[in-house]
Every structure is written in C-alpha cells, then in structure tokens.
Amino acid sequence: LKEYRIECYTYPTSRFKLLSFAVYPKIQDLAMGLHTFIKTKTSVNDNVIIVAHSMGGLIARRYLTDEVKNKRKINTRKLILYATPNLGSQLAKFSWLSNVQAKQMKINSDFIDQLNDDWKVHNVEKYIQVQYVAGGQDKVVDIYSAKNYWNSGDFKFLPNKDHYNIIKPSNDNDDTYLVLEKFVLQRFKFFLEDYEKPIVYIQRNII
C-alpha cells in the first residue's frame, strides 16, 4: 500500500471516567472534527479510504451520514469498519463507570438508533463502498453488532480475533491485514450520484 498517503485522525477518548475533569466530546462532535480533518488534509480530487476501529467506525458513519444528508460533495470512496458497535456494545451498559461516549454506545441508545435511521433513510451505501469486519473472540462488540444488518453483503469474519488484535496484524500474511489490503486494492465501485433536477425543462417535441 506504499502508493497511498496515510493520515491519522486522533481524538480524546477513554472507556471509563478516569479523570472527573477530563472532557470527552460526543461522537457527533468528533464527526464534525473528522469533517474538518478530511477537508484540511485532502483535496476534492483525492479518493479517500477510511479505516476505522470500534467507536471510530461510529464517528466515520456519523460524518458520512451528515455529508450525504447535507448534500455535500464527498471524496470518501470506501469505508472499512473493524469491530464497530453498529448496534451498540454490551460493555457500555455499565453507565455508572462510563463517560459520555460510552453511554452513546449503549445498546438502543438514542445516538445509535438515530444514526442507524439516518444511515438507512439517506442510503449512504449508495455513495460509499462499505465493508464490515467482526472478530470471533470479541467480548466488547459481538458479531451481530459488528456485521452489516443493512444487507450490503460485504462482511468479513475473523474467528480468532478479539477486539484489540483485530487491528494489530502480526505480519503481512495476517488475515487482519489481508482483508484490508484486498479491500483497498479492489477497483472502486461506481455509485450513482444524486443530481438536482434542472429548473427549466425543454419540451420533447422541440427536440
């Protein structure tokens, strides 16, 4: 993948309330940060591929949904989600230990429900090629939450991977890396764009 330029979007996060005075932005705020990051680091002619893990996948999905919803030009062509809690995480149920981000990732949280509704209503996968990856040893995000219940059909299951080593390949022959490599290198799918209808129509009989 040496022909690709790699950028890393970082953000403050913690699973638990380690410091009472620490500020952990909401996921939708981190999505706005991702919007700024991509606009700053890329041009409109770039083909961006987002590789996201766990909560990072929710940030990416919120960002992309907002872009489609607001009819903004998207230069992101692909999104691969490793162990993303698309239906929420069972670990987040311990809300008394959690910060605001973990609470948003609870199963049936308002954030999760709204994101999934928006993702479906605005048909985001018409514009972005998405692949979902789940680990068989993952105790944080189960397979049903990590897989694509939107029926896109692009789902990979790695039975020996847990929530953490699913993004830490030991070498270039590791399934974690091979899944990414194949996804990145395959040809871009053609997606139909939504164009605004012209204000003035020419009558067919004139043509």
C-alpha atoms as a PDB file:
ATOM      1  CA  LEU A   1       0.000   0.000   0.000  1.00  0.00           C
ATOM      2  CA  LYS A   2       3.021   2.269  -0.336  1.00  0.00           C
ATOM      3  CA  GLU A   3       1.381   4.302  -3.104  1.00  0.00           C
ATOM      4  CA  TYR A   4      -1.188   5.569  -0.594  1.00  0.00           C
ATOM      5  CA  ARG A   5      -0.671   8.547   1.704  1.00  0.00           C
ATOM      6  CA  ILE A   6      -1.697   7.706   5.258  1.00  0.00           C
ATOM      7  CA  GLU A   7      -3.151  10.224   7.707  1.00  0.00           C
ATOM      8  CA  CYS A   8      -4.308   9.522  11.265  1.00  0.00           C
ATOM      9  CA  TYR A   9      -7.272  11.279  12.890  1.00  0.00           C
ATOM     10  CA  THR A  10      -6.874  11.291  16.673  1.00  0.00           C
ATOM     11  CA  TYR A  11      -9.332  12.373  19.349  1.00  0.00           C
ATOM     12  CA  PRO A  12      -9.710  12.304  23.163  1.00  0.00           C
ATOM     13  CA  THR A  13     -11.414   9.194  24.468  1.00  0.00           C
ATOM     14  CA  SER A  14     -11.452   6.851  27.442  1.00  0.00           C
ATOM     15  CA  ARG A  15     -13.599   3.845  28.221  1.00  0.00           C
ATOM     16  CA  PHE A  16     -14.160   4.927  31.815  1.00  0.00           C
ATOM     17  CA  LYS A  17     -14.291   8.117  33.853  1.00  0.00           C
ATOM     18  CA  LEU A  18     -10.620   8.125  34.744  1.00  0.00           C
ATOM     19  CA  LEU A  19     -10.491  11.847  35.412  1.00  0.00           C
ATOM     20  CA  SER A  20     -13.586  13.706  36.524  1.00  0.00           C
ATOM     21  CA  PHE A  21     -12.364  16.955  34.948  1.00  0.00           C
ATOM     22  CA  ALA A  22     -11.418  15.473  31.571  1.00  0.00           C
ATOM     23  CA  VAL A  23     -13.521  16.498  28.567  1.00  0.00           C
ATOM     24  CA  TYR A  24     -14.637  13.763  26.189  1.00  0.00           C
ATOM     25  CA  PRO A  25     -16.542  15.185  23.182  1.00  0.00           C
ATOM     26  CA  LYS A  26     -19.702  13.487  21.985  1.00  0.00           C
ATOM     27  CA  ILE A  27     -19.415  11.222  18.965  1.00  0.00           C
ATOM     28  CA  GLN A  28     -21.281  13.673  16.735  1.00  0.00           C
ATOM     29  CA  ASP A  29     -18.773  16.392  17.722  1.00  0.00           C
ATOM     30  CA  LEU A  30     -15.892  14.075  16.838  1.00  0.00           C
ATOM     31  CA  ALA A  31     -17.624  13.506  13.489  1.00  0.00           C
ATOM     32  CA  MET A  32     -17.518  17.261  12.873  1.00  0.00           C
ATOM     33  CA  GLY A  33     -13.828  17.112  13.737  1.00  0.00           C
ATOM     34  CA  LEU A  34     -13.349  14.361  11.160  1.00  0.00           C
ATOM     35  CA  HIS A  35     -15.074  16.562   8.580  1.00  0.00           C
ATOM     36  CA  THR A  36     -12.591  19.349   9.311  1.00  0.00           C
ATOM     37  CA  PHE A  37      -9.665  16.909   9.279  1.00  0.00           C
ATOM     38  CA  ILE A  38     -10.552  15.454   5.868  1.00  0.00           C
ATOM     39  CA  LYS A  39     -11.235  18.874   4.352  1.00  0.00           C
ATOM     40  CA  THR A  40      -7.870  20.109   5.621  1.00  0.00           C
ATOM     41  CA  LYS A  41      -5.780  17.076   4.667  1.00  0.00           C
ATOM     42  CA  THR A  42      -7.295  16.192   1.283  1.00  0.00           C
ATOM     43  CA  SER A  43      -8.470  17.742  -1.962  1.00  0.00           C
ATOM     44  CA  VAL A  44     -11.734  17.164  -3.807  1.00  0.00           C
ATOM     45  CA  ASN A  45      -9.883  15.008  -6.344  1.00  0.00           C
ATOM     46  CA  ASP A  46      -8.496  12.599  -3.752  1.00  0.00           C
ATOM     47  CA  ASN A  47     -10.011   9.155  -3.321  1.00  0.00           C
ATOM     48  CA  VAL A  48     -10.222   8.770   0.441  1.00  0.00           C
ATOM     49  CA  ILE A  49     -10.475   5.399   2.156  1.00  0.00           C
ATOM     50  CA  ILE A  50     -11.410   5.474   5.841  1.00  0.00           C
ATOM     51  CA  VAL A  51     -10.158   2.628   8.021  1.00  0.00           C
ATOM     52  CA  ALA A  52     -11.940   2.701  11.374  1.00  0.00           C
ATOM     53  CA  HIS A  53     -11.991   0.616  14.549  1.00  0.00           C
ATOM     54  CA  SER A  54     -14.633   0.376  17.284  1.00  0.00           C
ATOM     55  CA  MET A  55     -16.013   3.826  18.164  1.00  0.00           C
ATOM     56  CA  GLY A  56     -14.020   5.262  15.273  1.00  0.00           C
ATOM     57  CA  GLY A  57     -16.457   3.483  12.971  1.00  0.00           C
ATOM     58  CA  LEU A  58     -19.394   5.302  14.539  1.00  0.00           C
ATOM     59  CA  ILE A  59     -17.555   8.603  14.121  1.00  0.00           C
ATOM     60  CA  ALA A  60     -16.954   7.812  10.450  1.00  0.00           C
ATOM     61  CA  ARG A  61     -20.546   6.708   9.873  1.00  0.00           C
ATOM     62  CA  ARG A  62     -21.901   9.871  11.537  1.00  0.00           C
ATOM     63  CA  TYR A  63     -19.564  12.023   9.433  1.00  0.00           C
ATOM     64  CA  LEU A  64     -20.555  10.342   6.167  1.00  0.00           C
ATOM     65  CA  THR A  65     -24.252  10.427   7.008  1.00  0.00           C
ATOM     66  CA  ASP A  66     -24.059  14.151   7.729  1.00  0.00           C
ATOM     67  CA  GLU A  67     -22.240  14.754   4.431  1.00  0.00           C
ATOM     68  CA  VAL A  68     -24.905  12.906   2.431  1.00  0.00           C
ATOM     69  CA  LYS A  69     -27.737  14.440   4.452  1.00  0.00           C
ATOM     70  CA  ASN A  70     -26.445  17.964   3.757  1.00  0.00           C
ATOM     71  CA  LYS A  71     -25.749  17.173   0.078  1.00  0.00           C
ATOM     72  CA  ARG A  72     -22.053  17.978   0.371  1.00  0.00           C
ATOM     73  CA  LYS A  73     -19.507  16.704  -2.143  1.00  0.00           C
ATOM     74  CA  ILE A  74     -17.835  13.553  -0.773  1.00  0.00           C
ATOM     75  CA  ASN A  75     -14.321  12.473  -1.718  1.00  0.00           C
ATOM     76  CA  THR A  76     -14.508   9.386   0.525  1.00  0.00           C
ATOM     77  CA  ARG A  77     -14.908   6.323  -1.674  1.00  0.00           C
ATOM     78  CA  LYS A  78     -14.511   3.442   0.779  1.00  0.00           C
ATOM     79  CA  LEU A  79     -15.038   2.699   4.459  1.00  0.00           C
ATOM     80  CA  ILE A  80     -13.889  -0.411   6.317  1.00  0.00           C
ATOM     81  CA  LEU A  81     -15.209  -0.947   9.846  1.00  0.00           C
ATOM     82  CA  TYR A  82     -13.322  -3.193  12.260  1.00  0.00           C
ATOM     83  CA  ALA A  83     -15.376  -4.285  15.292  1.00  0.00           C
ATOM     84  CA  THR A  84     -17.650  -1.251  15.178  1.00  0.00           C
ATOM     85  CA  PRO A  85     -20.627  -1.368  17.597  1.00  0.00           C
ATOM     86  CA  ASN A  86     -23.241  -0.548  14.951  1.00  0.00           C
ATOM     87  CA  LEU A  87     -25.991  -1.807  17.270  1.00  0.00           C
ATOM     88  CA  GLY A  88     -24.192  -0.731  20.443  1.00  0.00           C
ATOM     89  CA  SER A  89     -21.824  -2.502  22.827  1.00  0.00           C
ATOM     90  CA  GLN A  90     -22.749  -4.676  25.774  1.00  0.00           C
ATOM     91  CA  LEU A  91     -19.752  -3.274  27.673  1.00  0.00           C
ATOM     92  CA  ALA A  92     -21.246   0.214  27.578  1.00  0.00           C
ATOM     93  CA  LYS A  93     -24.157  -0.865  29.799  1.00  0.00           C
ATOM     94  CA  PHE A  94     -22.041  -0.114  32.865  1.00  0.00           C
ATOM     95  CA  SER A  95     -23.022   3.527  32.557  1.00  0.00           C
ATOM     96  CA  TRP A  96     -22.024   4.401  36.115  1.00  0.00           C
ATOM     97  CA  LEU A  97     -18.404   3.838  35.072  1.00  0.00           C
ATOM     98  CA  SER A  98     -18.726   5.340  31.608  1.00  0.00           C
ATOM     99  CA  ASN A  99     -18.088   8.720  30.063  1.00  0.00           C
ATOM    100  CA  VAL A 100     -20.484  10.347  27.599  1.00  0.00           C
ATOM    101  CA  GLN A 101     -19.023   8.469  24.618  1.00  0.00           C
ATOM    102  CA  ALA A 102     -19.544   5.054  26.208  1.00  0.00           C
ATOM    103  CA  LYS A 103     -23.108   5.996  27.125  1.00  0.00           C
ATOM    104  CA  GLN A 104     -23.781   6.860  23.486  1.00  0.00           C
ATOM    105  CA  MET A 105     -22.598   3.376  22.534  1.00  0.00           C
ATOM    106  CA  LYS A 106     -25.085   1.591  24.765  1.00  0.00           C
ATOM    107  CA  ILE A 107     -27.426  -0.821  23.023  1.00  0.00           C
ATOM    108  CA  ASN A 108     -30.631   1.021  21.998  1.00  0.00           C
ATOM    109  CA  SER A 109     -29.152   4.406  22.901  1.00  0.00           C
ATOM    110  CA  ASP A 110     -30.715   7.438  21.235  1.00  0.00           C
ATOM    111  CA  PHE A 111     -27.473   8.072  19.358  1.00  0.00           C
ATOM    112  CA  ILE A 112     -27.237   4.533  17.940  1.00  0.00           C
ATOM    113  CA  ASP A 113     -30.904   4.473  16.930  1.00  0.00           C
ATOM    114  CA  GLN A 114     -30.715   7.890  15.246  1.00  0.00           C
ATOM    115  CA  LEU A 115     -27.507   7.056  13.400  1.00  0.00           C
ATOM    116  CA  ASN A 116     -28.916   3.816  12.022  1.00  0.00           C
ATOM    117  CA  ASP A 117     -32.158   5.508  10.981  1.00  0.00           C
ATOM    118  CA  ASP A 118     -30.277   8.293   9.185  1.00  0.00           C
ATOM    119  CA  TRP A 119     -27.857   5.837   7.555  1.00  0.00           C
ATOM    120  CA  LYS A 120     -30.778   3.895   6.106  1.00  0.00           C
ATOM    121  CA  VAL A 121     -33.021   6.835   5.193  1.00  0.00           C
ATOM    122  CA  HIS A 122     -30.239   8.658   3.329  1.00  0.00           C
ATOM    123  CA  ASN A 123     -28.977   5.429   1.736  1.00  0.00           C
ATOM    124  CA  VAL A 124     -25.333   6.202   2.499  1.00  0.00           C
ATOM    125  CA  GLU A 125     -24.111   2.954   0.964  1.00  0.00           C
ATOM    126  CA  LYS A 126     -25.284   4.209  -2.409  1.00  0.00           C
ATOM    127  CA  TYR A 127     -22.363   6.636  -2.272  1.00  0.00           C
ATOM    128  CA  ILE A 128     -19.733   4.779  -0.229  1.00  0.00           C
ATOM    129  CA  GLN A 129     -18.394   1.228  -0.575  1.00  0.00           C
ATOM    130  CA  VAL A 130     -18.509  -0.241   2.947  1.00  0.00           C
ATOM    131  CA  GLN A 131     -17.034  -3.415   4.410  1.00  0.00           C
ATOM    132  CA  TYR A 132     -17.771  -4.729   7.908  1.00  0.00           C
ATOM    133  CA  VAL A 133     -15.284  -6.872   9.866  1.00  0.00           C
ATOM    134  CA  ALA A 134     -16.047  -8.814  13.083  1.00  0.00           C
ATOM    135  CA  GLY A 135     -13.882 -10.879  15.405  1.00  0.00           C
ATOM    136  CA  GLY A 136     -14.969 -14.233  16.821  1.00  0.00           C
ATOM    137  CA  GLN A 137     -13.226 -13.630  20.156  1.00  0.00           C
ATOM    138  CA  ASP A 138     -14.516 -10.086  20.588  1.00  0.00           C
ATOM    139  CA  LYS A 139     -16.130  -9.607  24.029  1.00  0.00           C
ATOM    140  CA  VAL A 140     -16.690  -5.880  23.542  1.00  0.00           C
ATOM    141  CA  VAL A 141     -18.608  -5.853  20.238  1.00  0.00           C
ATOM    142  CA  ASP A 142     -20.426  -9.037  19.251  1.00  0.00           C
ATOM    143  CA  ILE A 143     -20.786 -10.249  15.687  1.00  0.00           C
ATOM    144  CA  TYR A 144     -24.407  -9.077  15.363  1.00  0.00           C
ATOM    145  CA  SER A 145     -23.414  -5.524  16.220  1.00  0.00           C
ATOM    146  CA  ALA A 146     -20.283  -5.505  14.059  1.00  0.00           C
ATOM    147  CA  LYS A 147     -21.825  -7.075  10.972  1.00  0.00           C
ATOM    148  CA  ASN A 148     -23.844  -5.271   8.351  1.00  0.00           C
ATOM    149  CA  TYR A 149     -27.525  -5.681   9.074  1.00  0.00           C
ATOM    150  CA  TRP A 150     -28.170  -3.257   6.183  1.00  0.00           C
ATOM    151  CA  ASN A 151     -27.720  -6.206   3.818  1.00  0.00           C
ATOM    152  CA  SER A 152     -24.866  -4.800   1.734  1.00  0.00           C
ATOM    153  CA  GLY A 153     -23.352  -8.281   1.715  1.00  0.00           C
ATOM    154  CA  ASP A 154     -19.756  -7.122   2.267  1.00  0.00           C
ATOM    155  CA  PHE A 155     -18.916  -8.740   5.609  1.00  0.00           C
ATOM    156  CA  LYS A 156     -15.751 -10.475   6.798  1.00  0.00           C
ATOM    157  CA  PHE A 157     -15.492 -12.681   9.901  1.00  0.00           C
ATOM    158  CA  LEU A 158     -12.162 -13.379  11.616  1.00  0.00           C
ATOM    159  CA  PRO A 159     -12.859 -16.157  14.161  1.00  0.00           C
ATOM    160  CA  ASN A 160      -9.534 -15.905  16.027  1.00  0.00           C
ATOM    161  CA  LYS A 161      -9.502 -12.150  16.541  1.00  0.00           C
ATOM    162  CA  ASP A 162     -10.621 -10.192  19.604  1.00  0.00           C
ATOM    163  CA  HIS A 163     -11.495  -6.510  19.924  1.00  0.00           C
ATOM    164  CA  TYR A 164      -7.882  -5.374  20.063  1.00  0.00           C
ATOM    165  CA  ASN A 165      -5.738  -7.696  17.943  1.00  0.00           C
ATOM    166  CA  ILE A 166      -8.261  -7.398  15.110  1.00  0.00           C
ATOM    167  CA  ILE A 167      -6.418  -4.187  14.177  1.00  0.00           C
ATOM    168  CA  LYS A 168      -2.910  -5.360  15.094  1.00  0.00           C
ATOM    169  CA  PRO A 169      -1.667  -7.737  12.391  1.00  0.00           C
ATOM    170  CA  SER A 170       1.474  -9.643  13.321  1.00  0.00           C
ATOM    171  CA  ASN A 171       2.749  -9.631   9.720  1.00  0.00           C
ATOM    172  CA  ASP A 172       1.631  -9.036   6.139  1.00  0.00           C
ATOM    173  CA  ASN A 173       0.154 -12.536   5.981  1.00  0.00           C
ATOM    174  CA  ASP A 174      -2.203 -11.897   8.897  1.00  0.00           C
ATOM    175  CA  ASP A 175      -5.903 -12.092   7.983  1.00  0.00           C
ATOM    176  CA  THR A 176      -6.466  -8.675   9.536  1.00  0.00           C
ATOM    177  CA  TYR A 177      -4.076  -7.101   7.049  1.00  0.00           C
ATOM    178  CA  LEU A 178      -5.076  -9.244   4.063  1.00  0.00           C
ATOM    179  CA  VAL A 179      -8.723  -8.196   4.452  1.00  0.00           C
ATOM    180  CA  LEU A 180      -7.670  -4.544   4.425  1.00  0.00           C
ATOM    181  CA  GLU A 181      -5.268  -4.958   1.507  1.00  0.00           C
ATOM    182  CA  LYS A 182      -7.829  -6.661  -0.703  1.00  0.00           C
ATOM    183  CA  PHE A 183     -10.486  -4.087   0.130  1.00  0.00           C
ATOM    184  CA  VAL A 184      -8.177  -1.147  -0.579  1.00  0.00           C
ATOM    185  CA  LEU A 185      -6.780  -2.508  -3.835  1.00  0.00           C
ATOM    186  CA  GLN A 186     -10.020  -3.684  -5.429  1.00  0.00           C
ATOM    187  CA  ARG A 187     -11.471  -1.392  -8.063  1.00  0.00           C
ATOM    188  CA  PHE A 188     -13.734   1.384  -6.912  1.00  0.00           C
ATOM    189  CA  LYS A 189     -17.399   0.660  -7.377  1.00  0.00           C
ATOM    190  CA  PHE A 190     -19.418   3.055  -9.497  1.00  0.00           C
ATOM    191  CA  PHE A 191     -22.058   4.839  -7.460  1.00  0.00           C
ATOM    192  CA  LEU A 192     -24.898   6.843  -8.926  1.00  0.00           C
ATOM    193  CA  GLU A 193     -24.823  10.452  -7.837  1.00  0.00           C
ATOM    194  CA  ASP A 194     -27.932  12.457  -6.976  1.00  0.00           C
ATOM    195  CA  TYR A 195     -28.162  15.430  -9.267  1.00  0.00           C
ATOM    196  CA  GLU A 196     -30.502  18.368  -8.768  1.00  0.00           C
ATOM    197  CA  LYS A 197     -33.268  18.451 -11.346  1.00  0.00           C
ATOM    198  CA  PRO A 198     -32.991  21.365 -13.788  1.00  0.00           C
ATOM    199  CA  ILE A 199     -35.298  24.275 -13.142  1.00  0.00           C
ATOM    200  CA  VAL A 200     -36.227  24.647 -16.840  1.00  0.00           C
ATOM    201  CA  TYR A 201     -37.185  21.661 -18.968  1.00  0.00           C
ATOM    202  CA  ILE A 202     -37.034  21.577 -22.764  1.00  0.00           C
ATOM    203  CA  GLN A 203     -40.149  20.046 -24.263  1.00  0.00           C
ATOM    204  CA  ARG A 204     -39.544  16.816 -26.121  1.00  0.00           C
ATOM    205  CA  ASN A 205     -41.398  17.954 -29.247  1.00  0.00           C
ATOM    206  CA  ILE A 206     -38.958  20.869 -29.590  1.00  0.00           C
ATOM    207  CA  ILE A 207     -36.026  18.496 -29.560  1.00  0.00           C
END
